[in-house]
Amino acid sequence: MLPPLYRKSPQMNKAPTYLGTVSSVAGSSLLIELTPQVSSGLLVIGGKTHRVGQVGSFVRIPQGYNDLYGLIAETSESSRLEDNETIFKTDRRWLKVELVGETIGKEFERGISQYPSINDEAHLVTESDLKKIYGEADTGQIIIGNLSSSDSIKVSLDLDKLVTRHSAVLGSTGSGKSTSVSSLLRSIVTNEHGEIRLPASRIVLIDIHGEYSAALGDIASVFSILPRKNEKPLQIPYWCVSPDSLIDFLCGNIGEANKSLILDKIIEDKQEFVRLHNLKDIDVDRITAFTPLPFRLKKIWYDLMVHDNANWEDKEKTTPAFSEKGDASKLIPPKFTPPGAASNPPHKGEGGKIKKQLDLMRSRLLDNQYSFFLSPGEWEPDEKLAIQKDLPELIKDWVGHEKPITILDLSGMPSSRLDLLLGSVLDILFESALWGRNQKVGMKERPLLLVLEEAHRYLGGDASGLAKAMVQKIAKEGRKFGVGLMLVSQRPSEIDETILSQCGTLLALRINNSIDRNRVKSSMSEGISGIVDSLPVLRTGEAIIAGEAAKMPMRCRFKLPKSENFPDSKDPQVSKNWARSVQEEDYQPLVSAWRNQDAYQIKNN
């Protein structure tokens, strides 16, 4: 005899939404045996056709005045059952369902207060049910697209939780990641008519490839290392950067004693700045190398050259024996009279112990590709320590302008120094949030969302640079000071697991790589493995969204932006361009752009 589970058929129910009955309950997982009524896999309800058993869709289990809701994680079918030597033919079909929430009256809540019993009815979820689950976009909600299973249902996210609890947008190349991020940010700050609805928004987008100015330029201020029309030059003052990181960048491998010497000279110059500008609100004796005050980098280089290479007129080494004084502002090194014989002056000095490091420092200062950092325009102090703009103007430029989004285009940045310079930007923004937490202009009053593109490049498990250290700090502490993170990456498996685990909301687009899928799956701890398994077959611009900002785990299609608001990330048209006839080509503009480190300076007509 077959066991009761296989002998009993679901009772027939005349309700058009009826699917079958609960046949097994194990924690939050259920097995529902489908009724023969839905043998075709289709139900027609109210003139609309509904597909039954779609992974990721909902089922409803009535419980008196309440309804339990679950997500379909798996479907299965048994066509042959054997009992001893007897073979029974059957068309029994089951749905594996993960319970996710319930309605109490008309209100939907995550989690469940009771479990269903064996033989409880299960029903198809209709649009009226979905509206109960997802509700309307009330205050604090942003509409980002439509439910994949029902285009009439708009999908919204909780903006507060999206920002303060951090998020990650993950997807393989070609999955529509950049377009989806553009659409998401536009949905945050504008209404359905394209009008800015949150004028006090503060979103800083770190654009590694220069893709987003085309998509968001109308609602963003764009700062670029190589500015184009309507873009502003990006300046990152060296004196805002961690001095340890700055010295490592400028001098390479240098001993602790010599590093301390450089730090002492930095402190002296910062103290001189305070005295010259009569800054009475700053205690000179409490200034450290980390205090964000201007100092003269070229003068420090010159003073170090004198200290390391000088021969001296006196034994006390107070008067250098110059043969040529050189010029600090032009980075011309000083020259010195050779030491005298025996004890005669000039007296021999250090003898160039750190000549190699100081030569590297000079070459860095002369290199045009670092001018946005080491010669930061109006933020660079002159020979008398006078500056045209100070740190307040820098912060205002980045987060205090009239547009809701700031794009920092780092596409012209040397890739070998991305970690240092990106880390410096994050350091400036986080420190301003930390020390301004009690100020009206601080991030507690006007929170900041940091959107980090290509996050896997500097947040790998084995990375140890400034950028990763700052992201870890923001991920752990940013919520206290009004700073939120949104990581964007095509390789979630390469992102440090601790950082990814801090992201309360995950928006996963199509992911082809199994290792990346497993990382996403392990990060989504909501019993929705069946949905995550569909990551390889998602359509372009379609995502699985789960976490704190989402009312429910869902499969969503992002709103498509207007044709003029797509990011500049389209694939080259290979077949079309290769089919053109080849004319005489001039490669001089290409080489000129290369030599000038400026892809936009000379255009090929």
mmCIF file with all atom_site columns, C-alpha atoms in Angstrom, residues 5 21-33 61 63 68 94-99 112 114-121:
data_model
loop_
_atom_site.group_PDB
_atom_site.id
_atom_site.type_symbol
_atom_site.label_atom_id
_atom_site.label_alt_id
_atom_site.label_comp_id
_atom_site.label_asym_id
_atom_site.label_entity_id
_atom_site.label_seq_id
_atom_site.pdbx_PDB_ins_code
_atom_site.Cartn_x
_atom_site.Cartn_y
_atom_site.Cartn_z
_atom_site.occupancy
_atom_site.B_iso_or_equiv
_atom_site.pdbx_formal_charge
_atom_site.auth_seq_id
_atom_site.auth_comp_id
_atom_site.auth_asym_id
_atom_site.auth_atom_id
_atom_site.pdbx_PDB_model_num
ATOM 1  C CA . LEU A 1 5   ? 0.597  11.224 1.348  1.00 0.00 ? 5   LEU A CA 1
ATOM 2  C CA . THR A 1 21  ? -3.330 21.955 -0.098 1.00 0.00 ? 21  THR A CA 1
ATOM 3  C CA . VAL A 1 22  ? -0.450 22.022 2.326  1.00 0.00 ? 22  VAL A CA 1
ATOM 4  C CA . SER A 1 23  ? 1.049  18.541 2.571  1.00 0.00 ? 23  SER A CA 1
ATOM 5  C CA . SER A 1 24  ? 4.163  19.204 4.659  1.00 0.00 ? 24  SER A CA 1
ATOM 6  C CA . VAL A 1 25  ? 5.389  21.884 7.091  1.00 0.00 ? 25  VAL A CA 1
ATOM 7  C CA . ALA A 1 26  ? 9.052  22.117 8.126  1.00 0.00 ? 26  ALA A CA 1
ATOM 8  C CA . GLY A 1 27  ? 9.834  25.402 9.840  1.00 0.00 ? 27  GLY A CA 1
ATOM 9  C CA . SER A 1 28  ? 9.199  28.165 7.328  1.00 0.00 ? 28  SER A CA 1
ATOM 10 C CA . SER A 1 29  ? 9.258  25.713 4.387  1.00 0.00 ? 29  SER A CA 1
ATOM 11 C CA . LEU A 1 30  ? 6.052  24.182 3.049  1.00 0.00 ? 30  LEU A CA 1
ATOM 12 C CA . LEU A 1 31  ? 5.146  21.593 0.443  1.00 0.00 ? 31  LEU A CA 1
ATOM 13 C CA . ILE A 1 32  ? 1.913  22.298 -1.405 1.00 0.00 ? 32  ILE A CA 1
ATOM 14 C CA . GLU A 1 33  ? 0.344  19.566 -3.519 1.00 0.00 ? 33  GLU A CA 1
ATOM 15 C CA . ILE A 1 61  ? -2.681 30.486 2.598  1.00 0.00 ? 61  ILE A CA 1
ATOM 16 C CA . GLN A 1 63  ? -5.864 31.423 8.152  1.00 0.00 ? 63  GLN A CA 1
ATOM 17 C CA . LEU A 1 68  ? -0.042 33.811 5.201  1.00 0.00 ? 68  LEU A CA 1
ATOM 18 C CA . TRP A 1 94  ? 4.302  19.908 -5.566 1.00 0.00 ? 94  TRP A CA 1
ATOM 19 C CA . LEU A 1 95  ? 5.417  23.444 -4.860 1.00 0.00 ? 95  LEU A CA 1
ATOM 20 C CA . LYS A 1 96  ? 8.095  24.165 -2.286 1.00 0.00 ? 96  LYS A CA 1
ATOM 21 C CA . VAL A 1 97  ? 7.208  27.463 -0.602 1.00 0.00 ? 97  VAL A CA 1
ATOM 22 C CA . GLU A 1 98  ? 9.125  29.669 1.858  1.00 0.00 ? 98  GLU A CA 1
ATOM 23 C CA . LEU A 1 99  ? 6.885  31.649 4.220  1.00 0.00 ? 99  LEU A CA 1
ATOM 24 C CA . ILE A 1 112 ? 4.609  35.121 10.682 1.00 0.00 ? 112 ILE A CA 1
ATOM 25 C CA . GLN A 1 114 ? 1.385  31.157 13.177 1.00 0.00 ? 114 GLN A CA 1
ATOM 26 C CA . TYR A 1 115 ? 2.087  28.197 10.924 1.00 0.00 ? 115 TYR A CA 1
ATOM 27 C CA . PRO A 1 116 ? -0.378 26.523 8.567  1.00 0.00 ? 116 PRO A CA 1
ATOM 28 C CA . SER A 1 117 ? -1.706 23.022 9.181  1.00 0.00 ? 117 SER A CA 1
ATOM 29 C CA . ILE A 1 118 ? -1.714 19.992 6.913  1.00 0.00 ? 118 ILE A CA 1
ATOM 30 C CA . ASN A 1 119 ? -4.513 20.215 4.291  1.00 0.00 ? 119 ASN A CA 1
ATOM 31 C CA . ASP A 1 120 ? -4.853 24.014 4.620  1.00 0.00 ? 120 ASP A CA 1
ATOM 32 C CA . GLU A 1 121 ? -5.765 25.543 1.279  1.00 0.00 ? 121 GLU A CA 1
#
